[in-house]
Short mmCIF file of C-alpha atoms in Angstrom, two decimals:
data_model
loop_
_atom_site.label_atom_id
_atom_site.label_comp_id
_atom_site.label_asym_id
_atom_site.label_seq_id
_atom_site.Cartn_x
_atom_site.Cartn_y
_atom_site.Cartn_z
CA PHE A 84 7.93 49.82 33.36
CA GLU A 85 9.57 51.27 36.39
CA PRO A 86 9.33 53.85 38.00
CA VAL A 87 5.79 54.53 36.65
CA ALA A 88 4.24 51.05 37.02
CA HIS A 89 2.53 52.04 40.29
CA LEU A 90 0.89 55.27 39.02
CA THR A 91 -2.90 55.52 39.11
CA VAL A 92 -4.89 57.60 36.69
CA GLU A 93 -5.11 60.20 39.35
CA ASP A 94 -1.38 60.22 39.56
CA VAL A 95 -0.99 60.75 35.79
CA ARG A 96 -3.69 63.56 36.13
CA GLN A 97 -1.15 65.29 38.27
CA VAL A 98 1.75 64.67 36.02
CA VAL A 99 -0.17 66.08 33.23
CA ARG A 100 -1.02 69.09 35.12
CA ARG A 101 2.62 69.72 36.03
CA TYR A 102 3.50 69.21 32.38
CA ILE A 103 1.04 71.64 31.15
CA GLU A 104 1.88 74.32 33.76
CA ASP A 105 5.64 73.98 33.73
CA SER A 106 6.84 72.62 30.33
CA PRO A 107 6.67 75.26 27.53
CA PHE A 108 8.06 72.80 24.89
CA PRO A 109 6.87 69.22 24.15
CA ALA A 110 10.27 67.90 24.54
CA LEU A 111 11.40 66.96 28.13
CA SER A 112 14.94 66.81 29.31
CA PHE A 113 15.82 64.27 32.11
CA ALA A 114 15.58 67.11 34.63
CA ARG A 115 12.08 68.11 33.38
CA PHE A 116 11.08 64.35 33.17
CA LEU A 117 11.83 64.08 37.09
CA ASP A 118 10.01 67.58 37.70
CA VAL A 119 6.81 66.29 35.91
CA LEU A 120 6.87 63.08 37.73
CA GLY A 121 7.57 64.81 41.05
CA ASP A 122 10.34 62.37 41.78
CA GLU A 123 13.97 62.33 42.85
CA GLU A 124 16.51 60.69 40.59
CA SER A 125 17.21 56.98 40.66
CA ASP A 126 18.79 54.36 38.54
CA ALA A 127 15.20 53.20 37.52
CA HIS A 128 14.42 56.79 36.27
CA LYS A 129 17.61 56.86 34.28
CA LYS A 130 16.69 53.53 32.60
CA ALA A 131 13.11 54.54 31.80
CA PHE A 132 14.33 57.93 30.39
CA SER A 133 16.91 55.98 28.16
CA LEU A 134 14.00 53.81 26.90
CA LEU A 135 11.92 56.64 26.02
CA ASP A 136 14.64 58.63 24.41
CA ARG A 137 14.19 57.01 20.96
CA GLN A 138 16.74 59.39 19.23
CA GLY A 139 19.39 59.29 21.82
CA ASN A 140 19.59 62.95 22.19
CA GLY A 141 18.81 63.60 25.68
CA VAL A 142 15.17 64.45 25.41
CA ILE A 143 11.95 62.71 25.03
CA ASP A 144 8.60 63.40 23.39
CA GLY A 145 6.24 64.70 26.09
CA PHE A 146 3.21 63.67 24.18
CA MET A 147 4.44 60.22 23.66
CA PHE A 148 5.28 59.97 27.47
CA LEU A 149 1.93 61.19 28.62
CA ALA A 150 -0.01 59.18 26.14
CA GLY A 151 1.83 55.94 27.25
CA LEU A 152 1.23 56.86 30.94
CA CYS A 153 -2.50 57.13 30.26
CA VAL A 154 -2.68 53.67 28.80
CA VAL A 155 -0.63 51.90 31.09
CA CYS A 156 -1.77 53.46 34.71
CA SER A 157 -4.31 51.79 36.86
CA GLY A 158 -7.85 52.96 36.95
CA PRO A 159 -11.09 53.06 34.97
CA LEU A 160 -10.34 52.70 31.31
CA LYS A 161 -12.78 55.52 30.40
CA GLU A 162 -11.14 57.93 32.87
CA ARG A 163 -7.83 57.20 31.31
CA MET A 164 -9.08 57.83 27.63
CA ASP A 165 -10.85 60.94 29.11
CA LEU A 166 -7.63 62.33 30.23
CA LEU A 167 -5.76 61.14 27.07
CA TYR A 168 -8.51 63.23 25.04
CA GLY A 169 -7.74 66.42 27.28
CA ILE A 170 -4.12 66.25 26.49
CA PHE A 171 -4.43 66.44 22.91
CA ASP A 172 -7.45 68.82 22.95
CA VAL A 173 -4.77 71.57 22.96
CA ASN A 174 -7.12 74.52 22.42
CA ARG A 175 -9.24 73.34 25.39
CA ASP A 176 -12.41 73.65 23.39
CA GLY A 177 -13.86 70.23 23.65
CA ALA A 178 -12.61 69.30 20.07
CA LEU A 179 -10.02 67.00 18.79
CA THR A 180 -8.94 67.97 15.27
CA TRP A 181 -7.97 65.52 12.64
CA ASP A 182 -4.03 66.37 13.10
CA ALA A 183 -4.45 66.23 16.81
CA LEU A 184 -6.11 62.63 16.64
CA VAL A 185 -3.37 61.54 14.25
CA LEU A 186 -0.86 62.78 16.78
CA LEU A 187 -2.51 61.15 19.65
CA VAL A 188 -2.63 57.73 18.04
CA LYS A 189 1.12 58.10 17.00
CA SER A 190 1.93 59.08 20.70
CA VAL A 191 0.06 56.15 22.23
CA GLU A 192 1.74 53.51 19.72
CA ARG A 193 5.14 54.95 20.40
CA GLY A 194 4.69 55.27 24.00
CA LEU A 195 3.56 51.64 24.32
CA THR A 196 6.31 50.26 22.31
CA SER A 197 8.87 52.15 24.48
CA MET A 198 7.23 51.27 27.75
CA THR A 199 5.89 47.68 27.15
CA GLN A 200 6.31 44.74 24.86
CA PHE A 201 3.77 46.07 22.66
CA GLU A 202 4.01 45.78 18.91
CA PRO A 203 1.70 47.80 16.65
CA ILE A 204 -0.04 45.81 13.71
CA GLY A 205 1.34 47.99 11.08
CA ARG A 206 3.66 50.92 10.47
CA ILE A 207 2.62 53.54 13.08
CA ASP A 208 2.16 56.51 10.83
CA ASP A 209 0.04 54.48 8.53
CA LEU A 210 -1.89 53.05 11.34
CA ALA A 211 -2.53 56.34 12.98
CA VAL A 212 -3.99 57.61 9.61
CA ALA A 213 -6.12 54.61 8.99
CA MET A 214 -7.50 54.94 12.65
CA GLY A 215 -8.17 58.61 12.27
CA LYS A 216 -10.08 58.19 9.10
CA ARG A 217 -12.17 55.50 10.66
CA ALA A 218 -12.79 57.68 13.70
CA PHE A 219 -13.80 60.68 11.65
CA GLN A 220 -16.08 58.60 9.30
CA SER A 221 -17.76 56.99 12.17
CA ALA A 222 -18.78 60.48 13.35
CA ARG A 223 -19.62 61.60 9.89
CA ARG A 224 -16.99 64.35 10.19
CA ARG A 225 -14.73 65.83 7.34
CA GLN A 226 -11.19 65.45 8.44
CA ARG A 227 -9.80 68.78 7.57
CA ASP A 228 -12.43 71.26 8.75
CA GLU A 229 -14.06 69.46 11.55
CA ALA A 230 -13.26 67.85 14.84
CA LEU A 231 -14.47 65.22 17.25
CA THR A 232 -16.21 66.07 20.20
CA GLU A 233 -15.53 63.98 23.45
CA GLY A 234 -18.57 61.82 22.92
CA GLU A 235 -17.46 61.05 19.54
CA TRP A 236 -14.17 60.19 20.57
CA PHE A 237 -15.71 57.72 23.27
CA ALA A 238 -17.99 56.18 20.52
CA TRP A 239 -15.03 55.39 18.44
CA TRP A 240 -12.58 54.03 20.71
CA SER A 241 -14.95 52.09 22.92
CA LEU A 242 -16.85 50.33 19.94
CA ASP A 243 -13.69 49.46 17.81
CA SER A 244 -12.66 46.12 18.56
CA THR A 245 -8.95 46.65 17.67
CA VAL A 246 -8.69 49.57 19.94
CA ARG A 247 -10.57 47.85 22.67
CA THR A 248 -8.55 44.64 22.37
CA THR A 249 -5.22 46.61 22.79
CA LEU A 250 -6.42 48.73 25.82
CA GLN A 251 -7.68 45.56 27.61
CA ARG A 252 -4.09 44.28 27.75
CA PHE A 253 -3.69 47.13 30.30
CA CYS A 254 -6.77 46.40 32.31
CA PHE A 255 -6.64 44.11 35.28
CA ASP A 256 -10.18 43.93 36.91
CA ASP A 257 -13.75 44.24 35.90
CA ALA A 258 -13.79 47.71 37.53
CA ASP A 259 -11.50 49.03 34.74
CA MET A 260 -14.22 48.33 32.21
CA GLU A 261 -16.95 49.96 33.98
CA GLY A 262 -19.29 52.10 31.73
CA LEU A 263 -17.98 50.63 28.55
CA PRO A 264 -20.16 48.76 25.93
CA PRO A 265 -19.77 44.86 25.76
CA MET A 266 -17.20 43.67 23.37
CA GLU A 267 -19.63 41.84 21.23
CA ASN A 268 -21.04 45.11 20.37
CA CYS A 269 -17.74 46.45 18.77
CA ASP A 270 -16.99 46.73 15.13
CA SER A 271 -14.26 44.82 13.72
CA VAL A 272 -11.87 46.89 11.50
CA PRO A 273 -9.14 45.30 9.30
CA TYR A 274 -6.55 47.89 10.31
CA GLU A 275 -3.73 45.46 9.25
CA VAL A 276 -5.03 45.58 5.73
CA LEU A 277 -5.86 49.28 5.71
CA ALA A 278 -2.63 50.54 7.42
CA PRO A 279 -0.16 49.90 4.54
CA ASP A 280 -2.31 52.07 2.16
CA ALA A 281 -3.45 54.57 4.57
CA GLY A 282 -0.83 57.05 3.81
CA GLN A 283 -2.37 57.43 0.19
CA ALA A 284 -5.53 58.32 1.97
CA ALA A 285 -4.18 61.06 4.18
CA GLY A 286 -5.12 64.02 1.87
CA ASP A 287 -8.67 62.92 1.35
CA GLY A 288 -11.23 65.55 2.42
CA ALA A 289 -13.89 63.20 3.68
#
């Protein structure tokens, strides 16, 4: 996905910094898209923007863009997921709320479907709710009035076989997997079964 295929996690960290400092609204125009990338306009940039402009209205979802970048960039996967967590920790208090986690999962799924050939295993909205429920249940947290710490976030995604299998599609050497538990220690969760019914569970309090 040009022109971001060459970006490292450190490059994306700088993109995120420019986005937070310079973009008061989640939506990015083409000009702001170039600004946060720190790039000059090119045909490749126009093509990339058009793929990300899902509604065809001349703006893209900044959260979707950054979430996708965190996954497809190069570098240790844990660093990439730590950066992703920080983007959605909007209060900068080391806590990921239920709404923020669901938005995070939706943003990653939509970013990957726009940037790559990735196909989600279920409807994105339902899948995000199902994954959110699993993450909060794993941490023994109540959805509506508690939040995930960064350690609980790591424990969920690094030990969930579906999440790990998806993320490993964007890892290209052993160094990317450094510090992660072995795949044989991961839990298998049937999200393809849970996702179609997940919308019904969105209002559960536990």
